[in-house]
Coordinates of C-alpha atoms in Angstrom, one line a residue:
Chain A
M1 CA 3.3 -91.0 51.7
D2 CA 6.7 -90.0 50.3
R3 CA 9.4 -88.6 52.5
N4 CA 8.8 -85.0 51.5
T5 CA 5.1 -85.2 52.4
F6 CA 5.9 -86.8 55.7
L7 CA 8.4 -84.1 56.5
K8 CA 6.0 -81.3 55.6
N9 CA 3.1 -82.8 57.7
A10 CA 5.5 -83.2 60.6
L11 CA 6.5 -79.6 60.3
Y12 CA 2.8 -78.4 60.3
L13 CA 2.1 -80.5 63.3
I14 CA 5.1 -79.1 65.2
I15 CA 4.1 -75.5 64.2
A16 CA 0.5 -76.1 65.3
G17 CA 1.7 -77.7 68.6
I18 CA 4.0 -74.7 69.4
T19 CA 1.3 -72.2 68.7
F20 CA -1.7 -74.1 70.2
P21 CA -2.1 -72.5 73.6
K22 CA -1.9 -69.0 72.3
W23 CA -4.3 -69.8 69.5
L24 CA -6.6 -71.3 72.1
L25 CA -6.6 -68.2 74.3
T26 CA -7.0 -65.9 71.2
L27 CA -10.3 -67.5 70.6
H28 CA -11.3 -67.0 74.2
I29 CA -12.0 -70.7 75.0
P30 CA -10.6 -70.9 78.5
F31 CA -9.9 -74.3 80.1
N32 CA -12.9 -75.8 81.7
S33 CA -11.1 -76.6 84.9
H34 CA -10.8 -72.7 85.6
K35 CA -14.7 -72.3 85.8
E36 CA -15.0 -73.3 89.6
E37 CA -11.7 -71.5 90.4
I38 CA -12.8 -68.3 88.8
R39 CA -16.1 -68.5 90.6
R40 CA -14.2 -68.9 93.9
L41 CA -12.0 -66.0 93.1
L42 CA -14.9 -63.8 92.2
S43 CA -16.7 -64.8 95.6
N44 CA -13.8 -63.8 97.5
L45 CA -13.4 -60.3 96.1
D46 CA -14.8 -57.2 98.0
S47 CA -17.5 -57.1 95.3
G48 CA -18.1 -60.8 95.6
F49 CA -21.5 -60.2 97.2
I50 CA -22.6 -58.7 93.9
L51 CA -20.6 -60.6 91.3
N52 CA -21.5 -64.0 92.9
N53 CA -24.8 -64.0 91.2
M54 CA -24.3 -61.7 88.3
A55 CA -20.8 -62.5 87.0
D56 CA -22.1 -64.4 84.0
E57 CA -24.5 -61.8 82.8
M58 CA -22.0 -58.9 83.6
G59 CA -19.3 -60.8 81.7
K60 CA -21.7 -61.3 78.7
E61 CA -22.4 -57.5 78.7
Y62 CA -18.7 -56.6 78.9
L63 CA -18.0 -58.9 76.0
S64 CA -20.7 -57.4 73.9
M65 CA -19.3 -53.9 74.7
V66 CA -15.7 -54.7 73.7
K67 CA -16.6 -57.0 71.0
G68 CA -14.3 -55.4 68.4
E69 CA -11.5 -55.1 70.9
I70 CA -11.3 -58.7 71.8
S71 CA -11.7 -60.2 68.3
G72 CA -8.7 -62.0 67.4
I73 CA -6.7 -60.9 70.5
N74 CA -6.4 -62.2 74.1
L75 CA -8.9 -60.8 76.6
F76 CA -6.3 -60.1 79.2
T77 CA -3.3 -59.2 77.2
G78 CA -4.8 -57.3 74.3
S79 CA -4.8 -53.6 74.1
K80 CA -7.9 -53.3 76.2
G81 CA -6.6 -55.7 78.8
R82 CA -3.2 -54.1 79.1
Q83 CA -4.8 -50.8 80.2
A84 CA -6.3 -52.6 83.2
I85 CA -4.3 -55.5 84.2
Q86 CA -0.6 -55.3 84.6
K87 CA 0.3 -58.4 86.6
I88 CA -2.4 -60.9 85.8
N89 CA -1.3 -63.5 83.3
L90 CA -3.8 -66.2 83.1
E91 CA -1.6 -68.5 81.0
N92 CA 0.1 -69.3 84.3
G93 CA -3.3 -70.0 86.0
L94 CA -5.4 -67.7 88.2
P95 CA -3.4 -65.1 90.2
P96 CA -3.6 -65.0 94.0
L97 CA -6.5 -63.0 95.5
F98 CA -4.3 -60.2 96.8
M99 CA -3.0 -59.5 93.5
V100 CA -6.4 -59.2 91.9
Q101 CA -7.5 -57.0 94.8
E102 CA -4.5 -54.7 94.2
E103 CA -5.4 -54.5 90.6
I104 CA -9.0 -53.6 91.4
K105 CA -8.0 -51.0 93.9
A106 CA -5.6 -49.6 91.3
D107 CA -8.4 -49.5 88.8
F108 CA -10.6 -47.5 91.2
E109 CA -7.8 -45.1 92.0
S110 CA -7.1 -44.6 88.3
N111 CA -10.8 -44.3 87.3
R112 CA -10.5 -47.4 85.0
L113 CA -14.1 -48.2 85.6
I114 CA -16.9 -49.7 83.6
R115 CA -20.7 -49.9 84.2
L116 CA -22.2 -53.3 83.9
R117 CA -25.8 -54.1 84.6
G118 CA -25.8 -50.6 86.2
W119 CA -23.1 -51.4 88.6
V120 CA -19.8 -49.4 88.6
L121 CA -17.0 -52.0 88.5
S122 CA -13.3 -51.9 87.9
E123 CA -12.0 -53.1 84.5
T124 CA -10.3 -56.1 86.2
E125 CA -13.7 -57.2 87.8
A126 CA -15.3 -56.8 84.4
M127 CA -12.7 -58.8 82.6
L128 CA -12.8 -61.6 85.3
C129 CA -16.6 -61.7 84.7
A130 CA -16.0 -61.9 81.0
Y131 CA -13.4 -64.7 81.5
Y132 CA -16.0 -66.5 83.8
N133 CA -18.6 -66.1 81.0
L134 CA -16.3 -67.6 78.4
T135 CA -15.5 -70.5 80.5
T136 CA -18.2 -73.0 79.5
Chain B
M1 CA -55.9 -8.0 114.1
H2 CA -57.8 -10.0 111.6
V3 CA -60.3 -8.7 109.1
D4 CA -62.1 -11.0 106.6
A5 CA -62.0 -9.0 103.4
R6 CA -65.2 -10.5 102.2
T7 CA -67.0 -8.6 104.9
L8 CA -65.8 -5.2 103.8
P9 CA -67.9 -2.9 101.7
D10 CA -67.1 -2.5 98.0
G11 CA -64.6 0.3 97.4
T12 CA -62.9 0.2 100.9
Q13 CA -59.6 2.0 101.0
I14 CA -57.0 0.7 103.4
E15 CA -53.9 2.6 104.3
G16 CA -50.7 1.6 106.1
D17 CA -47.0 1.9 106.2
I18 CA -46.0 -1.6 104.8
C19 CA -48.2 -3.7 102.7
I20 CA -47.1 -7.3 102.6
I21 CA -48.7 -9.4 99.9
G22 CA -48.9 -13.1 101.0
A23 CA -49.0 -14.8 104.4
G24 CA -46.7 -17.8 104.0
A25 CA -43.2 -18.3 105.5
A26 CA -41.8 -15.0 104.2
G27 CA -44.9 -12.8 104.7
I28 CA -45.5 -14.0 108.3
S29 CA -41.8 -13.8 109.3
L30 CA -41.7 -10.2 108.0
A31 CA -45.0 -9.3 109.8
K32 CA -43.8 -10.8 113.0
E33 CA -40.6 -8.6 112.8
W34 CA -42.8 -5.5 112.7
G35 CA -45.3 -6.5 115.5
G36 CA -45.3 -4.2 118.5
R37 CA -44.0 -1.2 116.6
N38 CA -45.6 2.0 115.6
E39 CA -45.8 1.3 111.9
K40 CA -49.2 0.0 110.5
I41 CA -48.6 -3.2 108.8
I42 CA -51.0 -4.7 106.3
L43 CA -50.7 -8.3 105.7
L44 CA -52.8 -9.5 102.7
E45 CA -53.7 -13.2 102.3
G46 CA -55.6 -14.6 99.4
G47 CA -57.2 -17.5 101.4
G48 CA -58.4 -18.0 105.0
F49 CA -57.3 -20.1 107.8
S50 CA -58.0 -23.4 106.0
I51 CA -57.9 -24.4 102.3
D52 CA -60.8 -23.1 100.2
A53 CA -61.2 -24.8 96.8
A54 CA -62.2 -21.6 95.0
V55 CA -59.2 -19.7 96.3
Q56 CA -56.8 -22.6 95.5
N57 CA -58.3 -22.6 92.0
L58 CA -56.6 -19.3 91.4
N59 CA -53.3 -21.1 91.3
H60 CA -54.3 -23.4 88.4
G61 CA -52.0 -23.1 85.4
E62 CA -50.4 -25.2 82.6
N63 CA -47.1 -27.0 82.9
I64 CA -45.7 -26.4 79.4
G65 CA -42.2 -27.6 80.0
Q66 CA -40.6 -30.4 82.0
N67 CA -43.2 -32.6 83.6
Y68 CA -44.1 -31.1 87.0
F69 CA -46.4 -31.1 89.9
T70 CA -49.9 -29.5 89.1
L71 CA -49.6 -25.8 89.9
Q72 CA -52.7 -25.8 92.0
S73 CA -51.2 -28.4 94.4
A74 CA -47.6 -27.0 94.4
R75 CA -48.6 -23.9 96.3
L76 CA -51.1 -23.4 99.1
R77 CA -53.0 -20.2 99.1
F78 CA -54.1 -19.8 102.7
F79 CA -52.8 -18.3 106.0
G80 CA -49.4 -20.1 106.5
G81 CA -48.9 -20.8 102.8
T82 CA -47.1 -23.7 101.6
T83 CA -45.6 -24.4 105.1
G84 CA -48.9 -26.3 105.3
H85 CA -47.4 -29.2 103.5
W86 CA -43.7 -28.5 104.3
A87 CA -41.5 -31.5 105.3
G88 CA -39.2 -29.3 107.4
F89 CA -36.0 -29.9 105.6
C90 CA -33.5 -27.1 106.4
S91 CA -29.8 -26.3 105.5
T92 CA -27.8 -23.3 104.6
L93 CA -26.4 -22.5 101.2
D94 CA -22.8 -23.2 100.8
N95 CA -20.1 -20.6 100.1
I96 CA -19.7 -21.8 96.6
D97 CA -23.4 -21.2 96.0
F98 CA -22.8 -17.4 96.2
E99 CA -19.8 -17.3 94.0
K100 CA -19.5 -16.3 90.4
R101 CA -18.6 -19.6 88.7
E102 CA -17.5 -19.2 85.2
W103 CA -19.0 -22.5 84.2
V104 CA -22.4 -21.6 85.5
P105 CA -23.9 -18.7 83.5
L106 CA -25.6 -16.1 85.6
S107 CA -24.2 -17.4 88.9
G108 CA -23.1 -15.2 91.6
W109 CA -25.0 -13.3 94.4
P110 CA -24.3 -9.7 95.2
F111 CA -23.0 -10.9 98.7
G112 CA -21.5 -14.0 100.3
L113 CA -22.6 -16.5 102.9
N114 CA -21.2 -14.3 105.7
E115 CA -23.8 -11.7 105.0
L116 CA -26.6 -14.2 105.7
D117 CA -25.0 -15.8 108.8
P118 CA -26.7 -13.6 111.4
F119 CA -30.1 -14.0 109.7
Y120 CA -29.8 -17.7 109.4
S121 CA -29.3 -17.8 113.2
R122 CA -32.5 -15.7 113.7
A123 CA -34.4 -17.8 111.1
H124 CA -33.5 -20.9 113.2
K125 CA -35.7 -19.7 116.0
I126 CA -38.7 -18.9 113.7
L127 CA -38.4 -22.4 112.1
E128 CA -38.0 -24.1 115.6
L129 CA -34.7 -25.7 114.7
G130 CA -31.8 -26.9 116.9
P131 CA -28.5 -25.2 117.3
Y132 CA -27.4 -23.0 114.5
N133 CA -24.5 -25.3 113.5
Y134 CA -24.0 -27.1 110.2
D135 CA -20.6 -28.4 110.7
V136 CA -20.5 -32.2 110.7
E137 CA -17.8 -32.2 113.3
F138 CA -20.1 -30.5 115.6
W139 CA -22.7 -33.1 115.2
K140 CA -20.3 -36.0 115.4
N141 CA -19.1 -34.6 118.7
N142 CA -22.7 -34.4 119.9
E143 CA -24.0 -37.7 118.8
K144 CA -21.7 -40.6 119.5
N145 CA -23.3 -42.9 116.9
Y146 CA -22.5 -40.5 114.0
V147 CA -19.8 -42.0 111.9
E148 CA -18.9 -40.5 108.5
L149 CA -18.5 -42.8 105.5
P150 CA -14.8 -43.2 104.9
L151 CA -14.6 -41.4 101.7
D152 CA -11.8 -39.1 100.5
E153 CA -12.7 -35.7 102.2
N154 CA -11.0 -33.8 99.4
K155 CA -13.5 -35.1 97.0
L156 CA -16.8 -35.7 98.9
R157 CA -18.1 -34.3 102.2
T158 CA -21.1 -34.7 104.5
K159 CA -23.5 -31.7 104.4
M160 CA -25.8 -31.4 107.4
W161 CA -29.5 -30.8 107.3
Q162 CA -31.8 -30.0 110.3
F163 CA -35.5 -30.7 110.5
S164 CA -38.1 -28.2 111.6
P165 CA -41.0 -29.9 113.5
P166 CA -42.1 -28.8 110.7
T167 CA -43.4 -25.4 111.8
R168 CA -46.8 -24.8 110.3
F169 CA -46.8 -21.1 110.2
G170 CA -50.5 -21.0 109.9
S171 CA -51.1 -22.5 113.3
V172 CA -47.9 -21.7 115.2
Y173 CA -48.0 -17.9 114.4
R174 CA -51.6 -17.3 114.0
D175 CA -52.1 -15.8 117.5
D176 CA -49.0 -13.6 117.1
I177 CA -50.4 -12.1 113.9
V178 CA -54.1 -11.9 114.9
D179 CA -53.4 -10.6 118.4
S180 CA -50.9 -7.9 117.2
E181 CA -52.2 -4.3 117.4
N182 CA -50.3 -2.9 114.6
V183 CA -50.4 -5.8 112.2
T184 CA -53.7 -6.3 110.4
L185 CA -54.2 -9.5 108.6
Y186 CA -56.8 -9.4 105.8
S187 CA -57.8 -12.8 104.7
Y188 CA -59.6 -13.6 101.3
A189 CA -57.9 -10.6 100.1
N190 CA -56.4 -11.6 96.7
V191 CA -54.2 -9.0 95.0
C192 CA -55.0 -8.6 91.3
N193 CA -53.1 -5.7 90.3
I194 CA -50.2 -3.5 91.5
E195 CA -50.6 0.1 90.3
A196 CA -47.5 2.2 89.7
N197 CA -47.3 5.9 89.1
E198 CA -47.0 7.3 85.6
A199 CA -43.3 7.3 85.6
V200 CA -43.5 3.6 86.8
N201 CA -40.8 4.3 89.5
N202 CA -43.1 4.1 92.6
I203 CA -46.1 2.0 93.5
D204 CA -49.2 3.9 94.5
S205 CA -51.6 1.1 95.5
V206 CA -52.6 -2.5 95.0
Q207 CA -56.0 -3.6 94.0
I208 CA -57.8 -6.4 95.7
K209 CA -60.7 -8.5 94.6
T210 CA -62.9 -11.0 96.4
H211 CA -64.9 -13.8 94.9
Q212 CA -68.0 -11.9 96.0
G213 CA -67.1 -9.1 93.4
R214 CA -65.9 -6.6 95.8
N215 CA -63.0 -4.3 95.0
L216 CA -60.7 -3.0 97.7
E217 CA -57.6 -0.8 97.5
V218 CA -54.5 -0.6 99.7
S219 CA -52.1 2.2 99.8
A220 CA -48.8 2.1 101.6
K221 CA -45.3 3.6 101.7
Y222 CA -43.7 0.2 100.9
Y223 CA -44.9 -3.0 99.3
V224 CA -43.5 -6.4 99.7
L225 CA -44.4 -9.2 97.4
A226 CA -44.2 -12.4 99.6
C227 CA -46.4 -14.7 97.7
G228 CA -44.0 -17.3 96.1
A229 CA -41.9 -17.3 93.0
I230 CA -44.7 -18.1 90.5
Q231 CA -47.3 -15.7 91.9
A232 CA -44.8 -12.9 92.4
A233 CA -43.7 -13.2 88.8
R234 CA -47.3 -13.5 87.7
L235 CA -48.4 -10.3 89.6
L236 CA -45.5 -8.2 88.2
L237 CA -46.2 -9.4 84.5
A238 CA -50.0 -8.9 84.9
S239 CA -49.7 -5.4 86.4
N240 CA -49.2 -3.8 83.0
S241 CA -51.6 -0.8 83.0
R242 CA -48.5 1.5 83.1
S243 CA -45.9 -0.5 81.2
D244 CA -46.9 -3.2 78.6
N245 CA -44.2 -5.6 79.9
G246 CA -45.4 -5.4 83.5
L247 CA -43.5 -4.0 86.5
G248 CA -39.7 -4.4 86.8
N249 CA -39.6 -6.0 83.5
D250 CA -38.1 -3.4 81.2
R251 CA -35.3 -5.9 80.3
D252 CA -37.6 -9.0 80.0
R253 CA -36.2 -10.6 83.2
V254 CA -39.4 -11.2 85.3
G255 CA -40.4 -14.8 85.5
R256 CA -37.2 -16.0 83.9
C257 CA -34.6 -18.4 85.5
F258 CA -37.3 -20.3 87.3
M259 CA -35.3 -22.9 89.3
E260 CA -36.4 -26.1 91.2
H261 CA -34.2 -28.6 92.8
P262 CA -34.3 -31.7 90.5
E263 CA -35.1 -34.6 92.8
V264 CA -34.9 -38.1 91.5
N265 CA -33.9 -41.6 92.4
T266 CA -30.5 -42.1 90.9
G267 CA -28.8 -45.3 92.1
Y268 CA -28.1 -47.7 94.8
L269 CA -25.3 -48.4 97.3
A270 CA -24.7 -52.0 98.1
L271 CA -22.5 -53.0 101.1
P272 CA -21.1 -56.5 101.8
S273 CA -22.0 -55.9 105.4
P274 CA -23.9 -53.2 107.4
F275 CA -22.3 -49.9 108.1
P276 CA -23.5 -47.7 111.0
M277 CA -25.5 -45.1 109.0
H278 CA -27.0 -43.2 112.0
L279 CA -25.6 -39.9 110.6
Y280 CA -27.3 -40.3 107.1
L281 CA -30.7 -41.8 107.8
Q282 CA -34.1 -39.9 108.4
T283 CA -37.4 -40.8 109.7
I284 CA -39.8 -38.1 109.0
F285 CA -40.9 -36.1 112.1
V286 CA -38.4 -38.1 114.2
T287 CA -35.0 -37.3 112.9
K288 CA -33.7 -33.8 114.0
Q289 CA -30.6 -33.7 111.7
R290 CA -28.8 -35.8 109.1
G291 CA -26.1 -35.8 106.6
E292 CA -26.2 -35.9 102.9
I293 CA -23.2 -36.4 100.6
T294 CA -22.0 -33.6 98.3
L295 CA -19.0 -32.9 96.3
T296 CA -16.5 -30.7 98.1
E297 CA -16.5 -27.1 96.8
E298 CA -12.9 -27.7 95.4
N299 CA -14.1 -30.7 93.4
Q300 CA -17.1 -28.9 92.0
K301 CA -14.6 -26.2 90.8
N302 CA -12.2 -28.8 89.4
E303 CA -15.0 -30.7 87.5
K304 CA -17.0 -27.6 86.6
L305 CA -20.2 -29.0 88.1
L306 CA -23.2 -27.7 89.8
N307 CA -23.8 -28.5 93.5
C308 CA -25.6 -31.9 94.0
S309 CA -26.6 -33.8 97.1
I310 CA -27.1 -37.5 97.6
S311 CA -29.2 -38.9 100.4
L312 CA -29.5 -42.5 101.5
T313 CA -32.7 -44.5 102.2
P314 CA -32.4 -48.1 103.3
N315 CA -33.8 -51.1 101.5
R316 CA -35.6 -49.5 98.6
S317 CA -34.9 -51.5 95.5
N318 CA -36.3 -51.2 92.0
Q319 CA -37.6 -47.6 92.3
E320 CA -37.0 -46.9 88.6
A321 CA -40.7 -47.4 87.9
E322 CA -41.8 -44.8 90.4
A323 CA -43.1 -41.6 88.8
W324 CA -42.9 -39.4 91.8
I325 CA -44.7 -36.4 90.2
N326 CA -47.4 -38.5 88.7
I327 CA -48.3 -40.4 91.9
F328 CA -48.6 -37.1 93.9
P329 CA -52.1 -35.8 94.3
D330 CA -53.3 -33.2 91.8
E331 CA -55.3 -31.1 94.3
A332 CA -54.0 -29.2 97.3
Q333 CA -56.7 -30.5 99.6
V334 CA -55.6 -34.1 98.9
T335 CA -52.0 -33.1 99.5
L336 CA -52.9 -31.6 102.9
E337 CA -54.9 -34.7 103.9
L338 CA -51.9 -36.9 102.9
W339 CA -49.7 -34.9 105.2
Q340 CA -52.2 -35.0 108.0
E341 CA -52.3 -38.8 107.6
I342 CA -48.6 -39.1 107.9
E343 CA -48.6 -36.8 111.0
R344 CA -51.4 -39.0 112.6
Q345 CA -49.3 -42.2 111.8
F346 CA -46.3 -40.5 113.5
E347 CA -48.3 -39.5 116.7
A348 CA -49.8 -43.1 116.8
G349 CA -46.2 -44.4 116.5
E350 CA -47.0 -46.2 113.3
I351 CA -44.0 -44.8 111.3
P352 CA -41.2 -47.4 111.2
H353 CA -37.8 -46.1 112.3
P354 CA -35.2 -48.0 110.3
D355 CA -32.4 -49.5 112.4
P356 CA -29.3 -47.5 110.9
T357 CA -27.0 -50.6 111.6
D358 CA -29.1 -53.2 109.9
H359 CA -29.0 -52.5 106.2
T360 CA -26.7 -53.3 103.3
E361 CA -28.7 -51.8 100.6
Y362 CA -29.6 -48.1 100.1
L363 CA -31.5 -46.1 97.5
L364 CA -29.4 -43.0 96.5
F365 CA -31.6 -40.0 96.0
T366 CA -30.5 -36.7 94.3
R367 CA -31.4 -33.1 95.1
S368 CA -29.4 -31.1 92.7
E369 CA -28.8 -27.5 92.0
Q370 CA -30.4 -26.2 88.9
Q371 CA -28.5 -24.0 86.6
P372 CA -30.1 -20.5 86.2
N373 CA -31.7 -20.7 82.7
P374 CA -33.5 -17.8 81.2
A375 CA -35.6 -20.3 79.1
S376 CA -36.9 -21.8 82.3
R377 CA -39.7 -19.4 83.1
V378 CA -43.1 -18.3 84.4
V379 CA -45.3 -16.8 81.6
L380 CA -48.8 -15.5 81.5
S381 CA -51.6 -17.5 80.0
R382 CA -54.3 -16.2 77.8
E383 CA -56.8 -17.8 80.2
K384 CA -57.8 -15.7 83.2
D385 CA -58.7 -16.9 86.7
A386 CA -62.1 -16.1 88.4
L387 CA -60.8 -12.8 89.5
G388 CA -59.8 -11.8 86.0
V389 CA -56.0 -12.2 86.5
P390 CA -54.2 -14.0 83.6
R391 CA -53.2 -17.4 84.9
A392 CA -49.5 -18.4 85.2
N393 CA -48.0 -21.2 83.1
L394 CA -44.8 -22.8 84.0
N395 CA -42.2 -23.8 81.4
W396 CA -39.6 -25.5 83.5
Q397 CA -36.5 -26.2 81.6
L398 CA -33.4 -28.1 82.5
T399 CA -30.0 -28.1 80.8
E400 CA -27.3 -30.4 79.8
L401 CA -25.2 -29.1 82.7
D402 CA -28.0 -30.1 85.1
K403 CA -27.7 -33.7 84.0
R404 CA -23.9 -34.0 83.6
S405 CA -23.5 -32.5 87.2
I406 CA -25.7 -35.3 88.6
R407 CA -24.0 -38.0 86.7
K408 CA -20.4 -36.9 87.4
T409 CA -21.2 -36.5 91.1
Y410 CA -22.6 -40.1 91.2
E411 CA -19.5 -41.4 89.3
I412 CA -17.2 -39.8 91.7
L413 CA -19.2 -41.4 94.6
A414 CA -19.0 -44.8 92.8
Q415 CA -15.3 -44.4 92.4
E416 CA -14.7 -43.6 96.0
V417 CA -17.0 -46.2 97.4
G418 CA -15.1 -48.8 95.4
R419 CA -11.7 -47.4 96.1
V420 CA -12.1 -47.6 99.8
G421 CA -13.6 -51.1 99.5
L422 CA -16.9 -49.9 101.1
G423 CA -19.1 -51.6 98.5
R424 CA -20.3 -50.9 95.0
V425 CA -22.7 -48.3 93.5
K426 CA -25.2 -49.0 90.8
L427 CA -26.4 -46.1 88.6
M428 CA -29.7 -46.0 86.9
D429 CA -29.8 -46.1 83.0
W430 CA -31.4 -42.7 82.7
L431 CA -28.1 -41.0 83.7
Y432 CA -26.5 -42.2 80.6
E433 CA -29.3 -41.4 78.1
D434 CA -29.4 -38.2 76.1
D435 CA -28.3 -35.3 78.3
N436 CA -31.3 -33.3 77.3
E437 CA -33.7 -36.1 78.2
W438 CA -35.0 -36.6 81.7
P439 CA -36.8 -39.6 83.2
S440 CA -40.4 -39.8 84.1
I441 CA -39.3 -40.4 87.7
L442 CA -37.8 -36.9 87.9
G443 CA -39.5 -34.6 90.4
G444 CA -38.8 -31.5 92.3
G445 CA -39.3 -30.4 96.0
W446 CA -42.1 -27.7 95.4
H447 CA -39.1 -25.4 95.6
H448 CA -39.9 -22.4 93.4
M449 CA -36.9 -20.1 93.0
G450 CA -35.3 -17.3 90.9
T451 CA -38.2 -15.7 89.0
T452 CA -37.3 -12.2 90.4
R453 CA -33.7 -12.9 90.8
M454 CA -31.4 -10.6 92.7
S455 CA -28.7 -8.9 90.7
T456 CA -26.4 -5.9 91.0
S457 CA -27.3 -4.9 87.5
P458 CA -30.9 -4.6 86.2
N459 CA -29.6 -6.3 83.1
D460 CA -29.2 -9.6 84.9
G461 CA -32.2 -9.7 87.3
V462 CA -35.3 -8.1 88.8
V463 CA -34.3 -7.0 92.3
D464 CA -31.2 -5.4 93.8
E465 CA -29.2 -6.6 96.6
N466 CA -31.8 -5.2 99.1
C467 CA -34.6 -7.1 97.3
R468 CA -36.0 -3.9 95.9
V469 CA -37.3 -4.1 92.4
H470 CA -34.8 -2.4 90.1
G471 CA -36.2 1.1 89.1
I472 CA -39.1 1.1 91.5
S473 CA -38.5 2.8 94.8
N474 CA -41.0 1.1 97.1
L475 CA -41.6 -2.3 95.8
F476 CA -39.7 -5.3 97.3
V477 CA -39.8 -9.0 96.9
A478 CA -39.3 -11.5 99.8
G479 CA -38.8 -15.1 99.3
S480 CA -37.0 -17.6 97.2
A481 CA -38.1 -15.8 94.0
T482 CA -35.0 -13.5 94.7
F483 CA -32.4 -16.3 94.8
P484 CA -29.9 -15.8 91.9
T485 CA -28.8 -19.5 92.3
S486 CA -30.4 -22.4 94.2
G487 CA -27.6 -24.5 95.8
V488 CA -28.9 -27.8 97.1
A489 CA -30.3 -26.6 100.4
N490 CA -34.2 -26.7 100.6
P491 CA -35.1 -23.1 100.4
T492 CA -37.2 -22.3 103.4
L493 CA -34.3 -21.5 106.0
T494 CA -32.7 -19.3 103.4
L495 CA -35.9 -17.5 102.3
V496 CA -36.8 -16.8 106.0
A497 CA -33.1 -15.5 106.6
M498 CA -33.4 -13.3 103.6
T499 CA -36.7 -11.9 104.7
L500 CA -35.3 -11.0 108.1
R501 CA -32.5 -9.3 106.2
L502 CA -35.1 -7.3 104.2
S503 CA -36.9 -6.5 107.3
D504 CA -33.9 -4.9 108.8
H505 CA -33.3 -3.0 105.7
L506 CA -36.8 -1.6 105.6
K507 CA -36.3 -0.5 109.3
T508 CA -33.3 1.6 108.1
I509 CA -35.3 3.5 105.5
I510 CA -38.9 3.7 106.7

């Protein structure tokens, strides 16, 4: 490997390293360690008694509904996400329960609602379900 | 007095002051009002004191529109009429139901709720109801367990219903009528024709036929059709010897704007923990009053919706598959037997009384106002019944506004339930299918309304504000056939109130 090739490869690796987390989220492959954490968060919501057993299928339905929207963009910070979630930034880990509850209440007050498996849910709840579904 | 018309000689002529056609809730209420007076009242009933299959068969007809109960089971042709299988639900119409609403074509009554207020009060006694008060605050003050759902009162409200025992007019008021000296009940007296004078502005007589082939005739100063919204329209349309279009039908209004209350399972309410629902639950024959959830009048105006009411039933999941109309008996006799069995179960203490504090899942059931729709109508069939009268076919038609109103009302409820953290609402898929398509589970309440609708102008309806047929001086209609709009209240209380109002009017002109 000559000096120029080495420098070129090193530059590619640096660029890939810098962009890796965003690139990972763009493809919607959340960290596995979040799965249990998300499940706990969903259980503790007011709607936990419904989401507990149905989060996965609701998330799947939501993702199928917004397929075009999330392709190539982040689930929570893309144009769809920005409408619903102002404060939640999953790159810093899951937000505290009260913050999610606030967002859900704000969704209901502003009629940012979506019907999944027949249930009328807030967009925040729907996206958390989608996030749960994506977390394998 | 009571006379069995089958025993009268052929060609019998009967004379009186008022001839009432039909002895159901309206006809009996009207006749009772005239008991003990000097005027001679003739009360004509097609059946006897119990269901007779041959008489009931006269109600047969085709449903050529939206799927509906068989017409021979939907109305009972015997003394007491359809109160024979009435469930006893009573509530008043709302203020908004009387208003002209620009988003509801043909809406608006010639008067407001205040006009009916004193008659509602009187009707309460006839229907053996509790205090004439439908203010939820009144009932909350009287029943310590009544707690309203914590929903935004600017959007949703609790509308009260009261429950009649239910009053079976055929048994409760039989003695009043039969023992009356100036009221004569003619049973098995089926009116087949209403004969107008040559100018078609006055009725001369009505013709009666019996299954035995006898023809009778009644002459009176005034005639009141009190035989239900399908039969009243049928008789007016079929009485066409003087006018090809029938009576009161110069402008092709008779039979149009048939309304029911679309009744259908629509969704579920799920709560994380039980809420005290004493105010909202009903056990048939036990509960004396309950609340249902409706949009506020302001919200109906803002959203441009029809009136719609939501009731709660505990623990009934997966009701989508239930085809209400299809599971109900086709024949009136079976319907009556079903009710008698329910009454027997009640008296034997076999009807479970749900604990209002013990449930977290509720079925949400709709009773909605139907938009007055000229295409929804009663028409004459080419087929004739055993007495030679063309049968009535029903073309029940709903509109996009009917469906949108239900959907939006539930969406507002779902939003409110989530906003206050009460729980979550699940809505059935049919709400989101084509607005002109209705699910097989759609039913009605046997509420037949609007076919001789009240209007100030003859261009818009059949009867005037005093229930007199436009253009005919001595022919009146009593009953829910005269309702210009239906609201969400079950019609019996209002139709009895309207009949009492008509009775008072007749007393001023006779």
